[in-house]
Short mmCIF file of C-alpha atoms in Angstrom, two decimals:
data_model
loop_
_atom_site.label_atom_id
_atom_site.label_comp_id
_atom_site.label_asym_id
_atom_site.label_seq_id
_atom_site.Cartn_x
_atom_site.Cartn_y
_atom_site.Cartn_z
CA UNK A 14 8.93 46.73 -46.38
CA UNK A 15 13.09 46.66 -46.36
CA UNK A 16 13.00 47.10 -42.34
CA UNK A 17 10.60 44.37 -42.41
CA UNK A 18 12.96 41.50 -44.24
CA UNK A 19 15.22 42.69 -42.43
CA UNK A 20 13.88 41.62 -38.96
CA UNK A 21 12.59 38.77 -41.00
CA UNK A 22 16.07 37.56 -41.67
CA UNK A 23 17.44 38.17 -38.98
CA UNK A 24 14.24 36.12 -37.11
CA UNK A 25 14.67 32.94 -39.89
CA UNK A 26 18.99 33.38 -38.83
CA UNK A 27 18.27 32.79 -35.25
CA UNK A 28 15.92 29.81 -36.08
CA UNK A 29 18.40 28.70 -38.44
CA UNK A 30 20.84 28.80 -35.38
CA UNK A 31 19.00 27.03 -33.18
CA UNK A 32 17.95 24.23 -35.86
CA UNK A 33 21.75 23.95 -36.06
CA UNK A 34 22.27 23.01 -32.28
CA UNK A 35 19.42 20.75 -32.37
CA UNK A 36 20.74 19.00 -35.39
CA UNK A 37 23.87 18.46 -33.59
CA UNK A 38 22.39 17.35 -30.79
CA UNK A 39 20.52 14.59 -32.36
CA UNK A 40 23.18 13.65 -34.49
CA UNK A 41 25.51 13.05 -31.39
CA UNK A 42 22.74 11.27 -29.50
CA UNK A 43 22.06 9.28 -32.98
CA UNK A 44 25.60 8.35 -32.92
CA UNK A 45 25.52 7.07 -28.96
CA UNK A 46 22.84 4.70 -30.29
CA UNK A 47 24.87 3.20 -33.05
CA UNK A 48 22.45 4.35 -35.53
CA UNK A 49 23.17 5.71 -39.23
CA UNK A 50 23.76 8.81 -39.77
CA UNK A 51 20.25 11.12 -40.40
CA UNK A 52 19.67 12.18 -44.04
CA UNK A 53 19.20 15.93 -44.11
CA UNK A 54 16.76 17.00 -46.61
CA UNK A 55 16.89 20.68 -47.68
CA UNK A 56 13.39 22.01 -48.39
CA UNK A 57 13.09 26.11 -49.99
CA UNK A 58 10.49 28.06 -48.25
CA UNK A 59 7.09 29.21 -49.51
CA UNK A 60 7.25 33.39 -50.58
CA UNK A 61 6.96 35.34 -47.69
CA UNK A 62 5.10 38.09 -49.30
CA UNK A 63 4.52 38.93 -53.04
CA UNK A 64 7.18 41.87 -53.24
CA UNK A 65 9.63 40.63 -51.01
CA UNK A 66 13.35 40.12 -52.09
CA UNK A 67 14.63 36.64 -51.69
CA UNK A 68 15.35 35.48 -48.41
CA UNK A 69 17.39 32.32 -47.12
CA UNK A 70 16.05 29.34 -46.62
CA UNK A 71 15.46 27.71 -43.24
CA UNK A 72 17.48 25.36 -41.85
CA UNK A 73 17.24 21.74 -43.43
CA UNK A 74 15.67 19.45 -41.47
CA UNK A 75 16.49 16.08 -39.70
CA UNK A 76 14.37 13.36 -40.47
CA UNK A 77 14.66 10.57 -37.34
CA UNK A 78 13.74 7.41 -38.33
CA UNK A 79 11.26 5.27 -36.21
CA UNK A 80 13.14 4.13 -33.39
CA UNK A 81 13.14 -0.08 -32.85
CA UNK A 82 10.09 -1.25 -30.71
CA UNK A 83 11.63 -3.35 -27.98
CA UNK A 84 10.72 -6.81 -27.89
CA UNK A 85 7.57 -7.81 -25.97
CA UNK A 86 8.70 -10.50 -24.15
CA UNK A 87 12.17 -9.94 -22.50
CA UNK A 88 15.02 -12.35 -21.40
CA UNK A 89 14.16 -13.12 -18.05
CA UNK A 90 18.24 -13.80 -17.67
CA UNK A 91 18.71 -9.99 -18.49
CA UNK A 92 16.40 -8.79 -15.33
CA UNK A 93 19.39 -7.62 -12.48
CA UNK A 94 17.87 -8.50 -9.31
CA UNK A 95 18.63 -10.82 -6.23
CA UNK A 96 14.60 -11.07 -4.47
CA UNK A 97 11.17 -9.69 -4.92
CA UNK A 98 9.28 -8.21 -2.27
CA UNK A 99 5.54 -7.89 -2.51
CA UNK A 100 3.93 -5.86 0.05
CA UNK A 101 0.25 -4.05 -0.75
CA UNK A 102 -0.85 -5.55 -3.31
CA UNK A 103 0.96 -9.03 -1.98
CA UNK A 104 -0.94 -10.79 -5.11
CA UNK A 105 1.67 -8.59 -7.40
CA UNK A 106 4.09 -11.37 -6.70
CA UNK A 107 2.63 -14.08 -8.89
CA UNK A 108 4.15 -12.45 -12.03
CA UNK A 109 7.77 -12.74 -10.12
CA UNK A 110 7.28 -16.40 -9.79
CA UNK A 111 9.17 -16.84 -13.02
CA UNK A 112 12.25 -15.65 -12.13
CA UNK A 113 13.39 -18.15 -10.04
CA UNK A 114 14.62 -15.57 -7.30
CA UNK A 115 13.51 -15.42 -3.90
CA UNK A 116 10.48 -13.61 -2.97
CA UNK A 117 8.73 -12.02 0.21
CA UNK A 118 5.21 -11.52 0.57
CA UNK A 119 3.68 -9.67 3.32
CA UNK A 120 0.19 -9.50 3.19
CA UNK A 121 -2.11 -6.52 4.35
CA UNK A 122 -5.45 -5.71 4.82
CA UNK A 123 -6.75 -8.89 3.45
CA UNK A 124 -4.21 -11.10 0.50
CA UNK A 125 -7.24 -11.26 -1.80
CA UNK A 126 -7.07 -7.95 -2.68
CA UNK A 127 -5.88 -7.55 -6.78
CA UNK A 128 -8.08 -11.53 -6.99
CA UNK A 129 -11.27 -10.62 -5.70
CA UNK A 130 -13.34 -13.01 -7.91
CA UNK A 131 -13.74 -16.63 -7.25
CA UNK A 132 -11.37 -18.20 -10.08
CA UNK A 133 -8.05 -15.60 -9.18
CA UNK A 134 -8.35 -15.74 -5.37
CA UNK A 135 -8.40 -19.70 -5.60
CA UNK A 136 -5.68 -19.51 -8.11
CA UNK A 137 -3.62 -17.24 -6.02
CA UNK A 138 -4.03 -19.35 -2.63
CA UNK A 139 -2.55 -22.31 -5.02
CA UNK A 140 0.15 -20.26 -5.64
CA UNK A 141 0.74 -18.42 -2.36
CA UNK A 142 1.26 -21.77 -1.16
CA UNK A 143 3.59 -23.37 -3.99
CA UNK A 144 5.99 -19.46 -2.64
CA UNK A 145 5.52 -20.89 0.64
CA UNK A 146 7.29 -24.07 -0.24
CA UNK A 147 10.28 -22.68 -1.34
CA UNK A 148 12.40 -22.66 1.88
CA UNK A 149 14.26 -19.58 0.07
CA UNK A 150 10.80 -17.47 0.41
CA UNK A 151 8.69 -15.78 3.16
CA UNK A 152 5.02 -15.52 3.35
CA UNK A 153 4.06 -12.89 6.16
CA UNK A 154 1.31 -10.38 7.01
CA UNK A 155 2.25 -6.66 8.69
CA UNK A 156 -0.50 -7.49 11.74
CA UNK A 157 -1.64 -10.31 13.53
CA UNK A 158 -5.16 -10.38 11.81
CA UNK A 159 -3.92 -11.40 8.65
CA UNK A 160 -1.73 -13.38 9.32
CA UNK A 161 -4.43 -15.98 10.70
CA UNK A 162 -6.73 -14.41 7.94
CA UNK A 163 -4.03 -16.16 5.34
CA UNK A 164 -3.68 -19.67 7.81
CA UNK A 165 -7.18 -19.40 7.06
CA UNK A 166 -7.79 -19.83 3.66
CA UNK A 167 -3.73 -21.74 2.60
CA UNK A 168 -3.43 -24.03 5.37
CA UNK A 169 -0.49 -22.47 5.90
CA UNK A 170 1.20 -23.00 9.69
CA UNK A 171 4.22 -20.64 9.85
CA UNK A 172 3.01 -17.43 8.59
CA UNK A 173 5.40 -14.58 10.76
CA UNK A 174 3.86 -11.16 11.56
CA UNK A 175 6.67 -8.52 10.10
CA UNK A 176 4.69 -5.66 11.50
CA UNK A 177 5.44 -2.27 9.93
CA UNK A 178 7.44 0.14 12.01
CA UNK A 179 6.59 3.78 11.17
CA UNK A 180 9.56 5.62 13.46
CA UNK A 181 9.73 8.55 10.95
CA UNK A 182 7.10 10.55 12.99
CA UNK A 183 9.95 11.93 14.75
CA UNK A 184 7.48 13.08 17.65
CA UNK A 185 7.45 11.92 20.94
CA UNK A 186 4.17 12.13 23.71
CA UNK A 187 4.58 15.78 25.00
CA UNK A 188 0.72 16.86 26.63
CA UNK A 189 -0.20 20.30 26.26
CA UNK A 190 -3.59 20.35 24.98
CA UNK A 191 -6.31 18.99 26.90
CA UNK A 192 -8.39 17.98 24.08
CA UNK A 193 -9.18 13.57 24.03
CA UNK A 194 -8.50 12.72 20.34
CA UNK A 195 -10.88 10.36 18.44
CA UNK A 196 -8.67 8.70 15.74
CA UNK A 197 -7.84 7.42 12.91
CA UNK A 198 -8.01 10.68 11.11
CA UNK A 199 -10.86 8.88 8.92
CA UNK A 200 -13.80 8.53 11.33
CA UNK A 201 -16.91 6.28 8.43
CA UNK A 202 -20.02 7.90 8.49
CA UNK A 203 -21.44 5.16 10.51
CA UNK A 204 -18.87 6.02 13.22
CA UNK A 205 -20.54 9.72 13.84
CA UNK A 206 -22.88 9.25 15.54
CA UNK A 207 -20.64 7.20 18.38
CA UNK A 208 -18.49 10.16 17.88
CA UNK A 209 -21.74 12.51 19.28
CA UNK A 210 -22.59 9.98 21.95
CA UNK A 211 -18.68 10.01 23.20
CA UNK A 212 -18.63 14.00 23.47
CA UNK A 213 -21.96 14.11 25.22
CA UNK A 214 -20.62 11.68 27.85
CA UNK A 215 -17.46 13.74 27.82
CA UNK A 216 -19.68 16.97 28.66
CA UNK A 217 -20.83 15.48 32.11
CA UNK A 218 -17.51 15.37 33.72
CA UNK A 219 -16.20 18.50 32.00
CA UNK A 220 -13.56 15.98 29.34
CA UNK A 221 -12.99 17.55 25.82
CA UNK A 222 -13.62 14.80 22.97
CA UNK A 223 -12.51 15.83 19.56
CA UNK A 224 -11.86 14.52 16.18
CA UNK A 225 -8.36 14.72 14.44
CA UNK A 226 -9.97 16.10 11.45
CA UNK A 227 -11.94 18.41 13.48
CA UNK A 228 -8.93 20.36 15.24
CA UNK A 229 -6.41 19.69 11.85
CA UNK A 230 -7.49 19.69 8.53
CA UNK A 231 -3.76 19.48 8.10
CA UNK A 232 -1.33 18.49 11.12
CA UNK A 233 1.99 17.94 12.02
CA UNK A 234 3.02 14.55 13.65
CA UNK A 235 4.01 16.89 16.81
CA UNK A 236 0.28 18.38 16.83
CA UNK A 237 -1.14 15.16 17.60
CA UNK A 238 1.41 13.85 19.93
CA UNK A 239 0.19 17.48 21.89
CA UNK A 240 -2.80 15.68 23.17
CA UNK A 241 -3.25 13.36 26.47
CA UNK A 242 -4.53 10.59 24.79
CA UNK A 243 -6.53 9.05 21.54
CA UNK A 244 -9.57 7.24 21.75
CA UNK A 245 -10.31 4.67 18.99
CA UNK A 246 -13.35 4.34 16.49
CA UNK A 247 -11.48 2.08 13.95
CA UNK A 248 -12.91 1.60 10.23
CA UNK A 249 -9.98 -1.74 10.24
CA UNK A 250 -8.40 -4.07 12.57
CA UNK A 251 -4.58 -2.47 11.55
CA UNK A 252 -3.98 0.70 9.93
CA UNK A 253 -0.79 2.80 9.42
CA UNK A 254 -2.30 5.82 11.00
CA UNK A 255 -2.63 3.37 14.56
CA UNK A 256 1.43 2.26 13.81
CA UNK A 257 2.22 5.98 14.36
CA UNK A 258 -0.10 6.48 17.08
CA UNK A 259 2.17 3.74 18.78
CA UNK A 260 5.53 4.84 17.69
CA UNK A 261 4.58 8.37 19.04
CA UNK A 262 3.92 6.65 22.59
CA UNK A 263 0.38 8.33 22.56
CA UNK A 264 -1.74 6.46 25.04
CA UNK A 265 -4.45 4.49 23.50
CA UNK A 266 -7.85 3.62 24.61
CA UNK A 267 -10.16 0.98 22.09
CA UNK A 268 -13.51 -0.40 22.51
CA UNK A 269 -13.64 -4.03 23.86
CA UNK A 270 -13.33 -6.73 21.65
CA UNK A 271 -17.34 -7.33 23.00
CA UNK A 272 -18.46 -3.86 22.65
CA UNK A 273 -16.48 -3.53 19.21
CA UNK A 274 -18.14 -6.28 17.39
CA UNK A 275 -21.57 -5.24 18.29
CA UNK A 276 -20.90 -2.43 16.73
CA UNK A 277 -19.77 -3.82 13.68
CA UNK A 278 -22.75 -6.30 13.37
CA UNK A 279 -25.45 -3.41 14.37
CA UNK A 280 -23.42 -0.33 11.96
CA UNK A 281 -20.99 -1.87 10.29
CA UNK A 282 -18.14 0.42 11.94
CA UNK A 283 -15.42 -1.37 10.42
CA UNK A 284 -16.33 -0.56 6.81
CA UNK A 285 -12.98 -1.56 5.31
CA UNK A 286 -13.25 -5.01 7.49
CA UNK A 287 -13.92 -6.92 4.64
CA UNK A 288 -13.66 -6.20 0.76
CA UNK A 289 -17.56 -7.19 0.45
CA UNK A 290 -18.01 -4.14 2.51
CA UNK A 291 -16.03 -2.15 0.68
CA UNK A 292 -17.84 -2.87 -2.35
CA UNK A 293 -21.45 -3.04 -1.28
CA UNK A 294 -22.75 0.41 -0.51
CA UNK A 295 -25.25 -1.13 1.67
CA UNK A 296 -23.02 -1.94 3.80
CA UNK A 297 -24.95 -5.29 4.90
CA UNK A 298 -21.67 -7.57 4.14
CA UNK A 299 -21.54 -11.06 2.98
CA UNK A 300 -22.54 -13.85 4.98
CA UNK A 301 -19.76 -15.77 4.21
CA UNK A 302 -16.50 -16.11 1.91
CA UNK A 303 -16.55 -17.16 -1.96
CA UNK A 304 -13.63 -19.71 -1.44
CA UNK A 305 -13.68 -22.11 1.94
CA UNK A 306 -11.38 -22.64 4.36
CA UNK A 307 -8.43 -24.61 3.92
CA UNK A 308 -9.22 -28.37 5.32
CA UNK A 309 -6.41 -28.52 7.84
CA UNK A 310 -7.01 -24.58 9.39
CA UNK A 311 -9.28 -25.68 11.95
CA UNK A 312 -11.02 -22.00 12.40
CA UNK A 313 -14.50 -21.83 14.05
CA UNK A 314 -15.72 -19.02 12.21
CA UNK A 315 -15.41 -17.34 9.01
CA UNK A 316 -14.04 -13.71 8.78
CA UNK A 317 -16.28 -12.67 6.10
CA UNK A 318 -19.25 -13.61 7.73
CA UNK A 319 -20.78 -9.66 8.65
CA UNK A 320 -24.18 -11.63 9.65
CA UNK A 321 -22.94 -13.45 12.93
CA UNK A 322 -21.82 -11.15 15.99
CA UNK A 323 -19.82 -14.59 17.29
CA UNK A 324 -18.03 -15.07 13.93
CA UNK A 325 -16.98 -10.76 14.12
CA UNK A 326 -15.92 -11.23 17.42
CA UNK A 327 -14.20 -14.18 17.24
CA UNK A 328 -11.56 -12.79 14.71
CA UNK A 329 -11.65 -9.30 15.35
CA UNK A 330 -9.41 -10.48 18.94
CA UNK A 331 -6.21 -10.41 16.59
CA UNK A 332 -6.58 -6.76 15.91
CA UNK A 333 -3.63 -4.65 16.33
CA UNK A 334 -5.30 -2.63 19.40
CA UNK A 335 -6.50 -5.83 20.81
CA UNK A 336 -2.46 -7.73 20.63
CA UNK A 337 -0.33 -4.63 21.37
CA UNK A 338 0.45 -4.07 25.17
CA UNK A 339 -0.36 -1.06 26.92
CA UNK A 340 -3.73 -0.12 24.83
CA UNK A 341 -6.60 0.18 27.51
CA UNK A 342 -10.23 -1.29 26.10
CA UNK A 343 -13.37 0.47 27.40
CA UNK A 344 -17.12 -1.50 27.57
CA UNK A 345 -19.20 2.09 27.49
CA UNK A 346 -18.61 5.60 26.90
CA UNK A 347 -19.48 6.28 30.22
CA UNK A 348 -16.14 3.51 31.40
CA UNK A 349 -14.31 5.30 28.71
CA UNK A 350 -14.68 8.66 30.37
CA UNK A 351 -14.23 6.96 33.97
CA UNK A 352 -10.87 4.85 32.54
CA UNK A 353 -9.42 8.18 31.36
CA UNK A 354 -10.20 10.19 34.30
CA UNK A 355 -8.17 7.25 36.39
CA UNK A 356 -5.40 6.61 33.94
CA UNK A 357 -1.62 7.33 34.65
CA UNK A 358 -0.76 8.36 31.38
CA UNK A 359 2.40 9.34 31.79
CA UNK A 360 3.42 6.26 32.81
CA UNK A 361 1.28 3.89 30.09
CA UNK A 362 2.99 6.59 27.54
CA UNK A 363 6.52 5.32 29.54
CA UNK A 364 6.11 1.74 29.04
CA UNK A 365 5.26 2.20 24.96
CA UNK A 366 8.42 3.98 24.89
CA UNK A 367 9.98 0.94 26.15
CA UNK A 368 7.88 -1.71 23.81
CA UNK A 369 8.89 0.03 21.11
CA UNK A 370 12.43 -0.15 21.55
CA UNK A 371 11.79 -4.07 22.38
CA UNK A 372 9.74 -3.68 18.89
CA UNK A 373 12.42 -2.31 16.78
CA UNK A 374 15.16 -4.49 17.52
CA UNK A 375 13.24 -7.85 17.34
CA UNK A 376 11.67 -6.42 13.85
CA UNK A 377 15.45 -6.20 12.66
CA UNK A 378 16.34 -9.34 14.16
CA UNK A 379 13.13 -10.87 11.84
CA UNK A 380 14.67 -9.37 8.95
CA UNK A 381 18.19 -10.64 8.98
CA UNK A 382 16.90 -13.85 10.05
CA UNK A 383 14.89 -13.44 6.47
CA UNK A 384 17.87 -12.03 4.77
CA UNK A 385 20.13 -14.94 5.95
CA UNK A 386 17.44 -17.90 4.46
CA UNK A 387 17.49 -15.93 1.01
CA UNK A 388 20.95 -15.74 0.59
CA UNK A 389 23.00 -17.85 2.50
CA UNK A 390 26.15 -19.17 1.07
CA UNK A 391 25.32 -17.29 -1.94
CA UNK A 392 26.80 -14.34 -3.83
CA UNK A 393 25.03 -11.50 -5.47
CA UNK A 394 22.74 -12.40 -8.76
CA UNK A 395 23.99 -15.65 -8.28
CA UNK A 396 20.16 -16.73 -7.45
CA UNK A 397 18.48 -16.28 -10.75
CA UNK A 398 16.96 -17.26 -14.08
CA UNK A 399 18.38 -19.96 -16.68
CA UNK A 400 15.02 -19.35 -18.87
CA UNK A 401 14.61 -16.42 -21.40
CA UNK A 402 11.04 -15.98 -21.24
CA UNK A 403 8.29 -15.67 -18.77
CA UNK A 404 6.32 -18.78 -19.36
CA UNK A 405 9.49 -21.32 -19.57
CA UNK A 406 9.91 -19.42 -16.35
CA UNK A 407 6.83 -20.59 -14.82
CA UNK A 408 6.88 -23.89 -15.44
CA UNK A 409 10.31 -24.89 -14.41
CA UNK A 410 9.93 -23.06 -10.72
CA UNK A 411 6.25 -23.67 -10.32
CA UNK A 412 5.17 -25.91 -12.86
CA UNK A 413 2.49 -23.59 -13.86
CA UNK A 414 1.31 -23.02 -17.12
CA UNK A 415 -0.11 -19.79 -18.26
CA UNK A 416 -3.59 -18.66 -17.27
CA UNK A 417 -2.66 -20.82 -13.83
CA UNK A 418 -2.46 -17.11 -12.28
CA UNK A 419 -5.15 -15.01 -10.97
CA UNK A 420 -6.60 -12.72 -13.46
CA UNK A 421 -6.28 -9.31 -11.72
CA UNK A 422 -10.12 -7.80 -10.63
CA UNK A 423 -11.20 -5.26 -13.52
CA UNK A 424 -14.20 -4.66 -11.35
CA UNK A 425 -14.33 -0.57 -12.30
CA UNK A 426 -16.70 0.23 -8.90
CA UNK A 427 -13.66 -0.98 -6.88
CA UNK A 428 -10.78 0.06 -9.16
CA UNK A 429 -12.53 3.77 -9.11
CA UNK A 430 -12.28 3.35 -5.33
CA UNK A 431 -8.36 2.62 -5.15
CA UNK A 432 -7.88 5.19 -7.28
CA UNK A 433 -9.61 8.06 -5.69
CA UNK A 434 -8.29 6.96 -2.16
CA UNK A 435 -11.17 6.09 -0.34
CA UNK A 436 -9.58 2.57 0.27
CA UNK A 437 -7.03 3.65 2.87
CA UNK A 438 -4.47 1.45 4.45
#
């Protein structure tokens, strides 16, 4: 029992040592805070055992008292920043609106998305176009597409494509493999069967078609700029995995604008064309938009309207395959193979080389240009807030009172989606 206590007390001195430290610790970082110093409050230990000679007591211990709960609604004026920028979701820049500091919106893969619902995607067109007004502010899409998908619905004229650049592939066109990739890496369900007519055609003149996923479960940027070329099956009119494709100098071939929307009126191909496709498992889409078109846009067709082949392939000519130079469309497998087989793709790779250096230095040029109308005769945080909270915020620099902002979509199908990743971008 005596070599017992002993360890015992020398096990309750350690603790005691370490309690010490601790105490210390919190005391100093008590005293950083400018709060009062803690109250120690000794406490004696229960017996350790019936027979057992007295023992020390532990160390005392620190009571910590609640700390403040900041307030709720904070001084705008306190908030150190010179300009927003809004990207994907684009929507997230209605609650910046108060601030009273410039803001850049770029929207991507259609602006609705976060205001889904009739009410919040009105609401936000309202106040995409009170941003818009401000001569300080930019309201821009990353691809062509939605950048007349936004014209569409605001009325908006001057809406700039700031395209996304994507050089950090740090890979370069270098053929060694003689495999044909079919990209993006996510190839829909209803694109697999395309995928199986493609590799038969292939078969007859001895050309190897093969998905990315199929050779590289995991890849390197270099493994895919290995190949001679990529052949398109796209679930969206822009994606990131096409910017790379680009930036990598990879010749690209895409299905005609003809061929391409009778695809997407017969299967749907482009399952992330449209957030009512997104959302509908049957993949039927909507015949139409909840909210109309602005009346000065002057579109013929709507681009949520899945149920007319005109109307699909009347927008579907701003997609990023169908703009870019250099990107060869096919009307059949069978020209696809032929197209290929005829191709100098060497020299198509060549001349992407040389649009993307034209790319990069008029995307910086856009930028400064945007830079310059922000801040122009003005010095940092000198742009700001003269309100202290979010709602006196509003209505000075937008006149909008609260609830005037789209309610974000709680719709838990779609939220589930974003959150396991099946919505890709």
């Amino acid at each position: 029992m005596e070599a017992v206590n002993i360890e015992l007390e020398k096990e309750l001195a350690g603790v005691a040592k370490v309690n010490e430290g601790l105490r210390g610790r919190v005391e100093q970082k008590r005293k950083e805070r400018g709060y009062i110093a803690a109250q120690i409050v000794p406490e004696a230990p229960p017996p350790l055992v019936a027979a057992a000679p007295e023992v020390p007591a532990p160390a005392p211990v620190v009571e910590v008292p609640p700390v403040a709960v900041p307030n709720p609604k904070p001084d705008l004026r306190s908030i150190d920043v010179d300009a927003f920028l809004c990207h994907h979701i684009g929507a997230m820049c209605e609650v910046f609106m108060a601030f009273g500091k410039p803001m850049i919106v770029v929207a991507s893969t259609r602006f609705e998305v976060g205001r889904l619902s009739t009410d919040g995607w009105q609401a936000w067109v309202k106040n995409l176009r009170d941003i818009a007004a401000d001569p300080r502010n930019t309201v821009a899409a990353n691809n062509k597409y939605d950048a007349e998908y936004v014209k569409y619905f605001t009325g908006l004229k001057d809406v700039p494509v700031m395209p996304n650049y994507c050089g950090y592939t740090e890979a370069s066109y270098s053929p060694t493999r003689p495999e044909i990739l079919i990209g993006p890496g996510k190839v829909v369900s209803e694109g697999q069967g395309l995928m199986s007519e493609m590799k038969a055609e292939g078969e007859k003149t001895g050309m190897v078609f093969k998905g990315i996923r199929e050779l590289y479960p995991h890849f390197e940027y270099s493994d895919i700029a290995s190949h001679p070329a990529i052949v398109l099956l796209p679930y969206q009119v822009s994606t990131m995995g096409l910017f790379e494709y680009y930036r990598m100098n990879i010749p690209i071939f895409a299905p005609s604008p003809s061929l391409l929307a009778s695809w997407q009126f017969k299967y749907k191909l482009m399952s992330e064309l449209t957030w009512d496709l997104v959302f509908d498992k049957t993949k039927r889409g909507a015949g139409g938009s909840k909210i109309p078109q602005a009346p000065n846009a002057g579109y013929d067709h709507d681009p949520n309207n899945m149920h007319s082949k005109e109307a699909i392939e009347y927008w579907i000519k701003w997609s990023d395959f169908y703009v870019w130079p250099h990107i060869t469309t096919y009307e059949s497998f069978e020209d696809l193979v032929g197209k290929i087989g005829a191709a100098d793709l060497r020299g198509i790779s060549g001349k992407m080389v040389e649009e993307n250096q034209r790319l990069k230095v008029s995307i910086l040029d856009d930028w400064r240009r945007v830079f310059h109308r922000m801040f122009e005769g003005r010095k940092p945080g000198e742009v700001g807030v003269t309100e202290n909270t979010w709602e006196e915020g509003m209505r000075k620099n937008y006149m909008i009172e609260p609830g005037q902002c789209g309610k974000g979509d709680d719709d838990k199908h779609g939220m589930d989606l974003l959150a396991s990743g099946v919505l890709m971008v």
